[in-house]
Tab-separated table of C-alpha atoms and ligand atoms in Angstrom:
chain	number	residue	atom	x	y	z
K	277	MET	CA	-22.418	5.085	-7.426
K	278	GLN	CA	-22.392	4.472	-11.239
K	279	PHE	CA	-19.180	4.571	-13.238
K	280	GLU	CA	-19.897	7.578	-15.446
K	281	ASN	CA	-16.273	8.624	-15.705
K	282	LYS	CA	-17.333	11.660	-13.788
K	283	ILE	CA	-13.781	12.817	-13.625
K	284	ILE	CA	-12.578	13.499	-17.139
K	285	CYS	CA	-8.910	13.306	-16.296
K	286	ASP	CA	-7.678	12.937	-19.810
K	287	GLY	CA	-6.900	16.627	-20.187
K	288	LEU	CA	-5.464	16.937	-16.701
K	289	LEU	CA	-1.903	16.329	-17.782
K	290	ASN	CA	-2.008	18.829	-20.624
K	291	LYS	CA	-3.960	21.210	-18.423
K	292	SER	CA	-1.447	20.932	-15.570
K	293	LEU	CA	1.449	21.538	-17.941
K	294	GLU	CA	-0.192	24.549	-19.594
K	295	VAL	CA	-1.711	26.477	-16.687
K	296	LYS	CA	0.396	29.211	-15.048
K	297	MET	CA	1.368	28.298	-11.542
K	298	GLN	CA	-0.914	29.817	-8.901
K	299	LYS	CA	-0.038	32.034	-5.941
K	300	LEU	CA	-1.352	32.364	-2.405
K	301	ILE	CA	-1.633	35.829	-0.866
K	302	ILE	CA	-1.462	35.743	2.925
K	303	TYR	CA	-2.388	38.735	5.097
K	304	GLY	CA	-0.398	38.356	8.315
K	305	PRO	CA	-0.021	38.142	11.202
K	306	ALA	CA	-2.791	35.619	11.901
K	307	LYS	CA	-3.889	34.137	15.239
K	308	LEU	CA	-5.280	30.675	14.617
K	309	MET	CA	-8.454	29.770	16.535
K	310	GLY	CA	-11.003	26.998	16.166
K	311	GLU	CA	-11.406	23.366	15.125
K	312	ILE	CA	-10.328	21.673	11.904
K	313	GLU	CA	-10.693	18.181	10.400
K	314	VAL	CA	-7.453	16.635	9.167
K	315	GLU	CA	-7.731	15.100	5.681
K	316	GLY	CA	-6.613	11.605	4.649
K	317	ALA	CA	-2.906	10.817	4.205
K	318	LYS	CA	-1.377	11.464	0.756
K	319	ASN	CA	1.421	8.970	1.412
K	320	ALA	CA	-1.081	6.222	2.256
K	321	ALA	CA	-3.658	7.084	-0.432
K	322	LEU	CA	-1.120	6.918	-3.295
K	323	PRO	CA	0.206	3.371	-2.607
K	324	ILE	CA	-3.319	2.123	-1.753
K	325	LEU	CA	-4.751	3.472	-5.021
K	326	THR	CA	-1.842	1.825	-6.856
K	327	ALA	CA	-2.440	-1.487	-5.051
K	328	SER	CA	-6.124	-1.436	-5.966
K	329	ILE	CA	-5.286	-2.669	-9.511
K	330	LEU	CA	-4.819	-6.080	-7.826
K	331	ALA	CA	-8.386	-6.221	-6.489
K	332	GLN	CA	-10.590	-9.002	-7.851
K	333	ASN	CA	-13.688	-6.852	-7.391
K	334	LYS	CA	-14.731	-3.251	-6.921
K	335	VAL	CA	-12.953	-1.310	-4.157
K	336	ILE	CA	-14.320	1.714	-2.321
K	337	ILE	CA	-11.652	3.831	-0.650
K	338	THR	CA	-12.749	6.692	1.579
K	339	ASN	CA	-10.936	9.654	3.221
K	340	ILE	CA	-8.882	10.222	0.045
K	341	PRO	CA	-7.484	13.787	-0.011
K	342	ASP	CA	-8.470	15.862	-3.053
K	343	ILE	CA	-4.927	16.837	-4.020
K	344	ALA	CA	-2.947	16.980	-7.289
K	345	ASP	CA	-0.937	13.795	-6.636
K	346	VAL	CA	-4.152	11.808	-6.128
K	347	ARG	CA	-5.603	13.158	-9.386
K	348	HIS	CA	-2.390	12.262	-11.215
K	349	THR	CA	-2.540	8.724	-9.803
K	350	ILE	CA	-6.165	8.402	-10.922
K	351	GLU	CA	-5.089	9.527	-14.377
K	352	ILE	CA	-2.507	6.733	-14.490
K	353	LEU	CA	-5.115	4.184	-13.319
K	354	LYS	CA	-7.460	5.294	-16.086
K	355	TYR	CA	-4.643	5.179	-18.630
K	356	LEU	CA	-3.998	1.557	-17.601
K	357	GLY	CA	-7.677	0.805	-18.262
K	358	CYS	CA	-9.309	0.992	-14.813
K	359	LYS	CA	-12.720	2.555	-14.270
K	360	VAL	CA	-12.422	5.203	-11.560
K	361	LEU	CA	-14.890	7.512	-9.868
K	362	PHE	CA	-13.614	10.174	-7.451
K	363	GLU	CA	-16.181	12.190	-5.541
K	364	ASN	CA	-16.447	13.548	-2.003
K	365	ASN	CA	-13.060	12.167	-0.996
K	366	THR	CA	-14.155	8.674	-2.079
K	367	VAL	CA	-12.699	6.584	-4.877
K	368	VAL	CA	-14.669	3.728	-6.409
K	369	LEU	CA	-12.441	1.637	-8.629
K	370	ASP	CA	-12.999	-1.338	-10.930
K	371	SER	CA	-9.778	-2.781	-12.341
K	372	SER	CA	-11.398	-5.648	-14.303
K	373	SER	CA	-10.741	-3.835	-17.610
K	374	ILE	CA	-7.073	-3.040	-16.949
K	375	GLU	CA	-5.024	-3.860	-20.046
K	376	ARG	CA	-1.708	-1.976	-20.000
K	377	PHE	CA	1.505	-2.519	-17.999
K	378	THR	CA	3.513	0.450	-19.264
K	379	ILE	CA	3.587	3.863	-17.542
K	380	PRO	CA	4.328	6.576	-20.187
K	381	PRO	CA	7.094	9.121	-19.455
K	382	GLU	CA	4.748	12.073	-18.962
K	383	TYR	CA	2.996	10.181	-16.140
K	384	ALA	CA	6.169	8.706	-14.604
K	385	LYS	CA	7.748	12.159	-14.405
K	386	LEU	CA	4.780	13.668	-12.575
K	387	MET	CA	5.472	12.139	-9.197
K	388	ARG	CA	7.787	9.805	-7.311
K	389	SER	CA	5.086	7.333	-6.319
K	390	SER	CA	4.575	6.341	-9.975
K	391	VAL	CA	7.441	3.917	-9.291
K	392	LEU	CA	5.065	1.867	-7.110
K	393	PHE	CA	3.152	0.798	-10.204
K	394	MET	CA	6.185	-1.406	-10.969
K	395	GLY	CA	5.507	-3.715	-8.037
K	396	ALA	CA	1.735	-3.729	-8.549
K	397	LEU	CA	1.922	-4.361	-12.331
K	398	LEU	CA	4.461	-7.152	-11.807
K	399	SER	CA	1.965	-8.875	-9.495
K	400	LYS	CA	-0.824	-8.298	-12.013
K	401	PHE	CA	0.912	-9.079	-15.321
K	402	ARG	CA	4.385	-10.394	-14.430
K	403	ARG	CA	5.534	-7.428	-16.520
K	404	ALA	CA	5.938	-3.714	-15.855
K	405	GLU	CA	7.507	-0.782	-17.665
K	406	LEU	CA	8.245	2.693	-16.427
K	407	SER	CA	9.152	4.795	-19.420
K	408	ASN	CA	11.080	7.271	-17.354
K	409	HIS	CA	12.658	7.496	-13.933
K	410	PRO	CA	10.024	8.660	-11.433
K	411	GLY	CA	9.748	12.414	-10.859
K	412	GLY	CA	8.569	14.188	-7.720
K	413	CYS	CA	10.000	16.922	-5.509
K	414	GLU	CA	13.688	17.643	-6.192
K	415	ILE	CA	14.833	17.297	-2.622
K	416	GLY	CA	17.795	15.068	-3.371
K	417	GLN	CA	19.171	12.461	-5.829
K	418	ARG	CA	16.325	10.057	-4.990
K	419	PRO	CA	17.754	6.973	-6.764
K	420	ILE	CA	15.684	3.756	-7.035
K	421	ASP	CA	18.643	1.373	-6.781
K	422	LEU	CA	17.136	-0.345	-3.710
K	423	HIS	CA	13.895	-1.024	-5.597
K	424	ILE	CA	15.776	-2.527	-8.537
K	425	SER	CA	18.208	-4.621	-6.476
K	426	ALA	CA	15.281	-5.990	-4.447
K	427	PHE	CA	13.367	-6.887	-7.625
K	428	ARG	CA	16.413	-8.779	-8.865
K	429	GLN	CA	16.636	-10.666	-5.556
K	430	LEU	CA	12.999	-11.667	-6.091
K	431	GLY	CA	13.970	-13.265	-9.392
K	432	ILE	CA	12.606	-10.410	-11.518
K	433	GLU	CA	14.593	-9.481	-14.627
K	434	VAL	CA	15.189	-5.728	-14.754
K	435	PHE	CA	16.411	-3.970	-17.896
K	436	GLU	CA	17.312	-0.290	-17.900
K	437	HIS	CA	17.709	1.531	-21.173
K	438	ASN	CA	17.566	5.288	-21.877
K	439	ASN	CA	15.836	6.039	-18.586
K	440	ARG	CA	13.282	3.294	-19.294
K	441	ILE	CA	12.935	0.484	-16.789
K	442	MET	CA	11.448	-2.808	-18.001
K	443	CYS	CA	10.767	-5.689	-15.653
K	444	ARG	CA	9.433	-9.185	-16.156
K	445	CYS	CA	9.367	-12.555	-14.418
K	446	ASP	CA	7.592	-15.915	-14.592
K	447	LYS	CA	7.210	-16.121	-10.825
K	448	VAL	CA	8.382	-14.030	-7.873
K	449	LYS	CA	10.521	-16.279	-5.720
K	450	GLY	CA	10.374	-16.359	-1.929
K	451	SER	CA	13.425	-14.501	-0.602
K	452	GLU	CA	14.910	-12.655	2.341
K	453	ILE	CA	15.709	-9.052	1.478
K	454	PHE	CA	17.735	-6.784	3.741
K	455	LEU	CA	17.278	-3.065	3.018
K	456	PRO	CA	20.441	-1.062	3.809
K	457	ILE	CA	18.153	1.997	4.193
K	458	PRO	CA	14.573	1.578	5.560
K	459	SER	CA	13.251	3.145	2.344
K	460	VAL	CA	9.470	3.753	2.327
K	461	GLY	CA	9.140	3.355	-1.422
K	462	ALA	CA	11.354	0.260	-1.704
K	463	THR	CA	9.485	-1.438	1.172
K	464	GLU	CA	6.129	-0.713	-0.515
K	465	ASN	CA	7.339	-1.875	-3.953
K	466	ILE	CA	8.674	-5.182	-2.584
K	467	ILE	CA	5.357	-5.807	-0.797
K	468	LEU	CA	3.338	-5.027	-3.965
K	469	ALA	CA	5.524	-7.317	-6.113
K	470	SER	CA	5.411	-10.207	-3.604
K	471	ILE	CA	1.663	-10.753	-3.105
K	472	PHE	CA	1.631	-13.913	-5.288
K	473	CYS	CA	5.222	-15.012	-4.589
K	474	ASP	CA	6.390	-18.609	-4.299
K	475	GLY	CA	6.656	-19.295	-0.563
K	476	GLU	CA	7.465	-16.244	1.565
K	477	VAL	CA	9.283	-12.941	1.103
K	478	VAL	CA	10.848	-11.457	4.250
K	479	ILE	CA	11.900	-7.796	4.299
K	480	LYS	CA	14.496	-6.943	6.967
K	481	ASN	CA	15.123	-3.317	8.028
K	482	ALA	CA	11.810	-2.458	6.402
K	483	ALA	CA	10.401	1.075	6.752
K	484	LYS	CA	7.955	1.396	9.699
K	485	GLU	CA	5.950	4.432	8.575
K	486	PRO	CA	2.198	4.261	9.443
K	487	GLU	CA	1.379	4.657	5.751
K	488	ILE	CA	2.999	1.264	5.070
K	489	ALA	CA	0.873	-0.361	7.774
K	490	ASP	CA	-2.211	1.187	6.149
K	491	LEU	CA	-1.204	-0.214	2.725
K	492	CYS	CA	-0.730	-3.694	4.237
K	493	HIS	CA	-4.046	-3.422	6.073
K	494	PHE	CA	-5.741	-2.708	2.722
K	495	LEU	CA	-3.888	-5.526	0.898
K	496	ASN	CA	-4.829	-8.021	3.630
K	497	LYS	CA	-8.458	-7.000	3.179
K	498	LEU	CA	-8.042	-7.910	-0.519
K	499	GLY	CA	-6.830	-11.337	0.587
K	500	ALA	CA	-3.042	-10.940	0.825
K	501	LYS	CA	-1.099	-12.470	3.723
K	502	ILE	CA	1.220	-9.833	5.166
K	503	ARG	CA	2.524	-9.811	8.759
K	504	GLY	CA	4.758	-7.418	10.684
K	505	ALA	CA	3.696	-4.157	8.974
K	506	GLY	CA	4.869	-1.226	11.103
K	507	THR	CA	7.899	-3.197	12.318
K	508	HIS	CA	11.361	-3.645	10.771
K	509	ILE	CA	10.540	-7.212	9.700
K	510	ILE	CA	7.687	-7.665	7.220
K	511	LYS	CA	6.687	-11.138	5.979
K	512	ILE	CA	4.612	-11.644	2.821
K	513	GLU	CA	3.320	-15.175	2.369
K	514	GLY	CA	2.441	-15.751	-1.279
K	515	VAL	CA	-1.218	-16.456	-2.117
K	516	ARG	CA	-2.587	-18.097	-5.269
K	517	LYS	CA	-5.312	-15.453	-5.742
K	518	LEU	CA	-7.054	-12.619	-3.910
K	519	LYS	CA	-10.631	-12.556	-2.558
K	520	SER	CA	-13.531	-11.915	-4.907
K	521	GLU	CA	-15.550	-9.708	-2.523
K	522	GLU	CA	-15.902	-5.927	-2.769
K	523	VAL	CA	-13.572	-4.175	-0.324
K	524	VAL	CA	-14.093	-0.897	1.549
K	525	HIS	CA	-11.163	0.910	3.175
K	526	LYS	CA	-10.745	4.243	5.006
K	527	VAL	CA	-7.318	5.879	4.588
K	528	ILE	CA	-5.549	7.012	7.795
K	529	PRO	CA	-5.319	10.754	8.631
K	530	ASP	CA	-2.387	12.732	7.217
K	531	ARG	CA	0.176	13.149	10.027
K	532	ILE	CA	2.211	15.626	7.955
K	533	VAL	CA	-0.811	17.849	7.287
K	534	ALA	CA	-1.617	17.612	11.028
K	535	GLY	CA	2.007	18.434	11.913
K	536	THR	CA	1.892	21.462	9.626
K	537	TYR	CA	-1.188	22.775	11.498
K	538	LEU	CA	0.709	22.311	14.784
K	539	CYS	CA	3.718	24.234	13.408
K	540	ALA	CA	1.411	27.019	12.210
K	541	VAL	CA	-0.121	27.450	15.686
K	542	ALA	CA	3.387	27.346	17.221
K	543	ALA	CA	4.501	30.091	14.781
K	544	CYS	CA	1.417	32.324	14.979
K	545	GLY	CA	-0.032	31.690	18.419
K	546	GLY	CA	-3.648	30.745	19.045
K	547	GLU	CA	-5.748	27.803	20.156
K	548	VAL	CA	-6.786	24.999	17.808
K	549	VAL	CA	-8.349	21.530	17.999
K	550	LEU	CA	-7.325	19.053	15.298
K	551	LYS	CA	-10.005	16.427	14.659
K	552	ASN	CA	-9.784	13.063	12.845
K	553	VAL	CA	-6.078	12.691	13.699
K	554	PHE	CA	-4.017	9.885	15.324
K	555	PRO	CA	-1.838	11.543	18.013
K	556	ARG	CA	0.317	8.398	18.273
K	557	HIS	CA	1.601	9.110	14.733
K	558	LEU	CA	2.840	12.548	15.883
K	559	ASP	CA	4.823	11.785	19.031
K	560	SER	CA	8.029	13.414	17.790
K	561	ILE	CA	6.549	16.808	16.827
K	562	LEU	CA	4.265	16.870	19.893
K	563	HIS	CA	7.326	16.309	22.095
K	564	ILE	CA	9.241	19.154	20.364
K	565	LEU	CA	6.373	21.654	20.683
K	566	LYS	CA	5.614	20.742	24.304
K	567	SER	CA	9.305	21.294	25.141
K	568	SER	CA	9.072	24.701	23.441
K	569	GLY	CA	6.204	26.048	25.501
K	570	CYS	CA	3.059	24.952	23.639
K	571	LYS	CA	0.232	23.585	25.735
K	572	ILE	CA	-0.965	20.328	24.181
K	573	LYS	CA	-3.601	17.752	25.082
K	574	GLU	CA	-4.081	14.531	23.138
K	575	LEU	CA	-7.400	12.685	23.033
K	576	LYS	CA	-8.160	9.505	21.034
K	577	ASN	CA	-8.577	11.154	17.636
K	578	GLU	CA	-8.027	14.787	18.608
K	579	ILE	CA	-5.211	17.135	19.532
K	580	TRP	CA	-5.726	20.454	21.385
K	581	ILE	CA	-2.871	22.958	21.082
K	582	LYS	CA	-2.523	26.443	22.573
K	583	ARG	CA	0.402	28.814	22.198
K	584	GLU	CA	0.342	32.070	24.147
K	585	GLU	CA	3.923	33.009	25.143
K	586	ARG	CA	6.584	33.287	22.438
K	587	LEU	CA	7.841	29.883	21.308
K	588	LYS	CA	11.038	28.905	23.129
K	589	GLY	CA	13.850	27.783	20.804
K	590	GLY	CA	17.154	26.209	21.811
K	591	LEU	CA	16.446	22.620	20.722
K	592	ARG	CA	18.512	20.404	18.435
K	593	ILE	CA	16.127	18.659	16.032
K	594	THR	CA	17.281	15.801	13.760
K	595	THR	CA	15.148	14.224	11.057
K	596	HIS	CA	14.919	10.467	11.151
K	597	TYR	CA	12.952	7.459	9.898
K	598	TYR	CA	9.646	6.784	11.666
K	599	PRO	CA	8.985	7.065	14.611
K	600	GLY	CA	11.769	9.662	14.620
K	601	PHE	CA	11.109	13.270	13.576
K	602	PRO	CA	9.845	13.200	9.954
K	603	THR	CA	11.832	14.922	7.219
K	604	ASP	CA	8.480	16.077	5.737
K	605	LEU	CA	7.978	18.371	8.775
K	606	GLN	CA	11.508	19.745	8.747
K	607	ALA	CA	10.606	22.775	6.610
K	608	PRO	CA	7.406	23.794	8.484
K	609	VAL	CA	9.308	23.464	11.792
K	610	CYS	CA	11.999	25.818	10.419
K	611	SER	CA	9.284	28.477	9.984
K	612	ALA	CA	7.994	27.980	13.533
K	613	PHE	CA	11.440	28.304	15.153
K	614	ALA	CA	12.422	31.216	12.878
K	615	VAL	CA	10.291	33.374	15.231
K	616	ALA	CA	11.130	31.554	18.470
K	617	SER	CA	13.509	32.855	21.132
K	618	GLY	CA	17.085	31.546	21.150
K	619	VAL	CA	19.026	29.374	18.699
K	620	THR	CA	17.559	26.166	17.275
K	621	ILE	CA	19.560	23.653	15.245
K	622	ILE	CA	17.967	21.404	12.637
K	623	LYS	CA	19.841	18.481	11.045
K	624	GLU	CA	18.405	16.929	7.870
K	625	THR	CA	19.588	13.286	7.552
K	626	ILE	CA	17.209	11.801	4.963
K	627	PHE	CA	17.433	14.023	1.855
K	628	GLU	CA	20.515	15.904	0.756
K	629	ASN	CA	18.860	18.984	-0.754
K	630	ARG	CA	15.903	19.873	1.459
K	631	PHE	CA	16.705	23.391	2.680
K	632	LYS	CA	15.536	25.257	-0.443
K	633	HIS	CA	12.945	27.120	1.645
K	634	VAL	CA	15.670	28.774	3.764
K	635	PRO	CA	16.756	31.521	1.313
K	636	GLU	CA	13.063	32.421	0.890
K	637	LEU	CA	12.582	32.609	4.682
K	638	VAL	CA	15.694	34.811	4.879
K	639	LYS	CA	14.019	37.154	2.353
K	640	MET	CA	11.235	37.471	4.964
K	641	GLY	CA	13.764	38.509	7.619
K	642	ALA	CA	14.615	35.121	9.135
K	643	ASP	CA	18.158	34.614	10.439
K	644	ILE	CA	19.040	31.090	9.312
K	645	HIS	CA	22.410	29.735	8.201
K	646	VAL	CA	22.732	26.428	6.390
K	647	GLU	CA	25.962	24.478	6.370
K	648	LYS	CA	25.720	21.089	4.552
K	649	ASP	CA	22.940	19.198	6.360
K	650	ILE	CA	22.556	21.619	9.278
K	651	ALA	CA	20.453	24.755	9.633
K	652	VAL	CA	21.223	27.115	12.512
K	653	ILE	CA	18.183	29.246	13.295
K	654	ASN	CA	18.650	32.436	15.334
K	655	GLY	CA	15.071	33.279	16.252
K	656	VAL	CA	13.905	36.789	15.298
K	657	GLU	CA	11.021	38.804	16.822
K	658	LYS	CA	9.043	39.050	13.585
K	659	LEU	CA	9.074	38.107	9.904
K	660	ARG	CA	7.856	40.529	7.263
K	661	GLY	CA	5.674	39.626	4.294
K	662	CYS	CA	7.133	39.700	0.756
K	663	LYS	CA	7.085	37.657	-2.477
K	664	VAL	CA	8.601	34.212	-2.022
K	665	PHE	CA	8.813	31.126	-4.253
K	666	ALA	CA	7.853	27.573	-3.349
K	667	ARG	CA	10.489	25.123	-4.620
K	668	ASP	CA	8.889	21.890	-3.451
K	669	LEU	CA	5.832	20.624	-1.558
K	670	ARG	CA	6.929	20.897	2.101
K	671	GLY	CA	9.121	23.927	1.422
K	672	GLY	CA	6.013	25.615	0.020
K	673	ALA	CA	4.088	24.700	3.174
K	674	ALA	CA	6.879	26.268	5.246
K	675	LEU	CA	6.533	29.572	3.365
K	676	PHE	CA	2.773	29.402	3.889
K	677	VAL	CA	3.309	28.977	7.673
K	678	ALA	CA	5.845	31.841	7.696
K	679	GLY	CA	3.370	34.067	5.827
K	680	LEU	CA	0.733	33.404	8.499
K	681	SER	CA	3.038	34.716	11.268
K	682	ALA	CA	4.622	37.548	9.241
K	683	GLN	CA	3.781	41.232	9.384
K	684	GLY	CA	2.098	42.384	6.176
K	685	VAL	CA	1.358	40.589	2.914
K	686	THR	CA	3.194	37.468	1.762
K	687	GLU	CA	2.820	36.175	-1.776
K	688	VAL	CA	3.718	32.507	-2.081
K	689	MET	CA	4.385	31.933	-5.774
K	690	ASP	CA	4.205	28.533	-7.482
K	691	ALA	CA	1.683	27.393	-4.906
K	692	ASP	CA	0.885	24.380	-7.090
K	693	TYR	CA	3.678	22.617	-5.228
K	694	ILE	CA	1.585	22.971	-2.066
K	695	ASP	CA	-1.531	21.657	-3.837
K	696	ARG	CA	0.316	18.423	-4.470
K	697	GLY	CA	-0.055	17.502	-0.799
K	698	TYR	CA	-2.501	19.882	0.941
K	699	GLU	CA	-6.234	19.920	0.161
K	700	ARG	CA	-7.556	23.491	-0.458
K	701	ILE	CA	-5.083	24.897	2.090
K	702	GLU	CA	-6.355	28.479	1.922
K	703	GLU	CA	-9.956	27.414	2.706
K	704	LYS	CA	-8.892	25.242	5.642
K	705	TYR	CA	-6.740	27.936	7.311
K	706	SER	CA	-9.410	30.584	6.659
K	707	LEU	CA	-11.676	28.442	8.855
K	708	LEU	CA	-9.118	29.069	11.637
K	709	GLY	CA	-9.288	32.832	11.138
K	710	ALA	CA	-6.481	33.430	8.634
K	711	LYS	CA	-6.959	35.762	5.649
K	712	ILE	CA	-5.694	34.166	2.427
K	713	LEU	CA	-6.478	34.572	-1.270
K	714	ARG	CA	-5.582	32.324	-4.203
K	715	GLU	CA	-4.768	33.880	-7.560
K	716	LYS	CA	-3.293	32.843	-10.906
K	717	GLY	CA	0.462	33.452	-10.944
K	718	GLU	CA	2.172	36.128	-13.107
O	184	EPZ	C1	8.534	8.678	0.900
O	184	EPZ	O1	9.386	8.962	-0.206
O	184	EPZ	C2	7.533	9.839	0.962
O	184	EPZ	N1	6.797	9.893	-0.283
O	184	EPZ	C3	8.290	11.151	1.156
O	184	EPZ	O2	7.346	12.203	1.305
O	184	EPZ	C4	9.096	11.067	2.444
O	184	EPZ	O3	9.876	12.217	2.575
O	184	EPZ	C5	10.035	9.836	2.401
O	184	EPZ	O4	9.280	8.643	2.138
O	184	EPZ	C6	10.765	9.628	3.713
O	184	EPZ	O5	9.884	9.523	4.766
O	184	EPZ	C7	5.730	9.060	-0.449
O	184	EPZ	O6	5.393	8.248	0.385
O	184	EPZ	C8	4.976	9.187	-1.747
O	184	EPZ	P1	12.537	6.768	0.755
O	184	EPZ	P2	10.380	7.849	-0.810
O	184	EPZ	O7	12.645	5.745	-0.324
O	184	EPZ	O8	9.727	6.537	-0.756
O	184	EPZ	C9	17.208	6.921	-0.307
O	184	EPZ	C10	6.325	14.266	0.836
O	184	EPZ	O9	6.711	15.443	1.045
O	184	EPZ	N2	16.922	5.853	-1.297
O	184	EPZ	O10	12.158	6.334	2.110
O	184	EPZ	O11	10.880	8.370	-2.072
O	184	EPZ	C11	16.546	8.243	-0.708
O	184	EPZ	O12	17.316	8.938	-1.645
O	184	EPZ	C12	7.317	13.227	0.292
O	184	EPZ	O13	5.182	13.870	1.057
O	184	EPZ	C13	17.984	5.298	-1.999
O	184	EPZ	O14	19.137	5.689	-1.815
O	184	EPZ	O15	11.558	7.932	0.291
O	184	EPZ	C14	16.435	8.951	0.636
O	184	EPZ	O16	17.648	9.558	0.932
O	184	EPZ	C15	8.637	13.817	-0.062
O	184	EPZ	N3	17.702	4.335	-2.908
O	184	EPZ	C16	16.165	7.796	1.595
O	184	EPZ	O17	16.579	6.602	0.936
O	184	EPZ	C17	16.429	3.878	-3.145
O	184	EPZ	O18	16.231	2.999	-3.996
O	184	EPZ	C18	14.695	7.643	1.985
O	184	EPZ	O19	13.930	7.576	0.809
O	184	EPZ	C19	15.367	4.452	-2.416
O	184	EPZ	C20	15.643	5.442	-1.486
């Protein structure tokens, strides 16, 4: 593959700001039947692409989902000076010409994971600047205090001024860092900043999400020395430099995309086989759906699910850090149990403002009451299609799932939120028998 800058990303930012948000038109109710491949994980691809600026040679990363957040990350990499080619879910990247260590505000605002460039740029240049607090879905306050306090414990000077964050250090010092919250982003940023540390950095109460293990797997291929990924104690032994060989890495499957398919079958009924998926990453949702009447079989990289009888509600579901029930599936699960029998209770413990999909589901006839961090769902027989608005990525996916089970036509407005994390969602679900159109928004 030659670097021909095939992807002219330069206009992407302006383009994404200018274009009217799109809408998805869903003709319900659908019965989902067939087989579908699950795409690569957004929340592994983004930190791995960020980490690839540290590579001493070309990297080839496969199974990268073709989603908006990936394209935004590629735009940042190009802005920093990397050569990037993205084709057929494969990124080929050469960071030898990287020259900048500042992320401009318009890029920082685009998505939360832009904050991870801090750790990577600090390892690369001993300097990093984020010209604005990171953006991303407005599902809560989402402070970065844990990132900043950890950087300071690593001997990095951090200056904050007018929303700008500037960091610099001569050397990252070996340290023991205890995270009061097993934050995914803070864990990843500490790892990225500690690759060349003096001695060893130990993270205690680290996040255990599979996406972090995938990032560490990639970094170790580059020549880093990281142990304990996937556990609460991660140790990063500093190295003088990384390997000079080319590195190839395949990103893990997206467990949240897979979980959304499972919720859709639970909501609509049908029989589906998910391929290219790791069932062990989905224990919590598989347990919930089995206890609610879905028939499920797990094979090595496949999951078979069948839902005939009406979904049985009555559970109490609480979001938690991995391997607990993921907050990113809370919204799609709301849509599944909105049409289940009985009363289901969902408690959101990770983000303080992640029930914005509920008023939209109520517009469709759902009977859901939210009190602080708890949603009480009285299952109804049917939902009815109408115009609803996505307010964030997973909330948008929940409205999409509700539209699939609803009677009549559902218009999901501002579907661009969904495109941030789901690859060509209407095409994929059409392969399972659903009828969906994509149109420019009003
Ligand atoms: C990652 O976000 C994911 N994003 C999120 O997925 C996911 O919901 C979240 O982890 C939890 O699993 C990516 O990986 C790109 P956190 P992140 O730091 O890193 C608080 C999706 O839909 N906190 O683990 O931002 C924070 O406010 C997205 O794909 C602090 O207080 O999440 C939250 O309450 C949405 N201070 C909790 O910790 C900090 O410095 C967990 O946040 C950092 C976090």
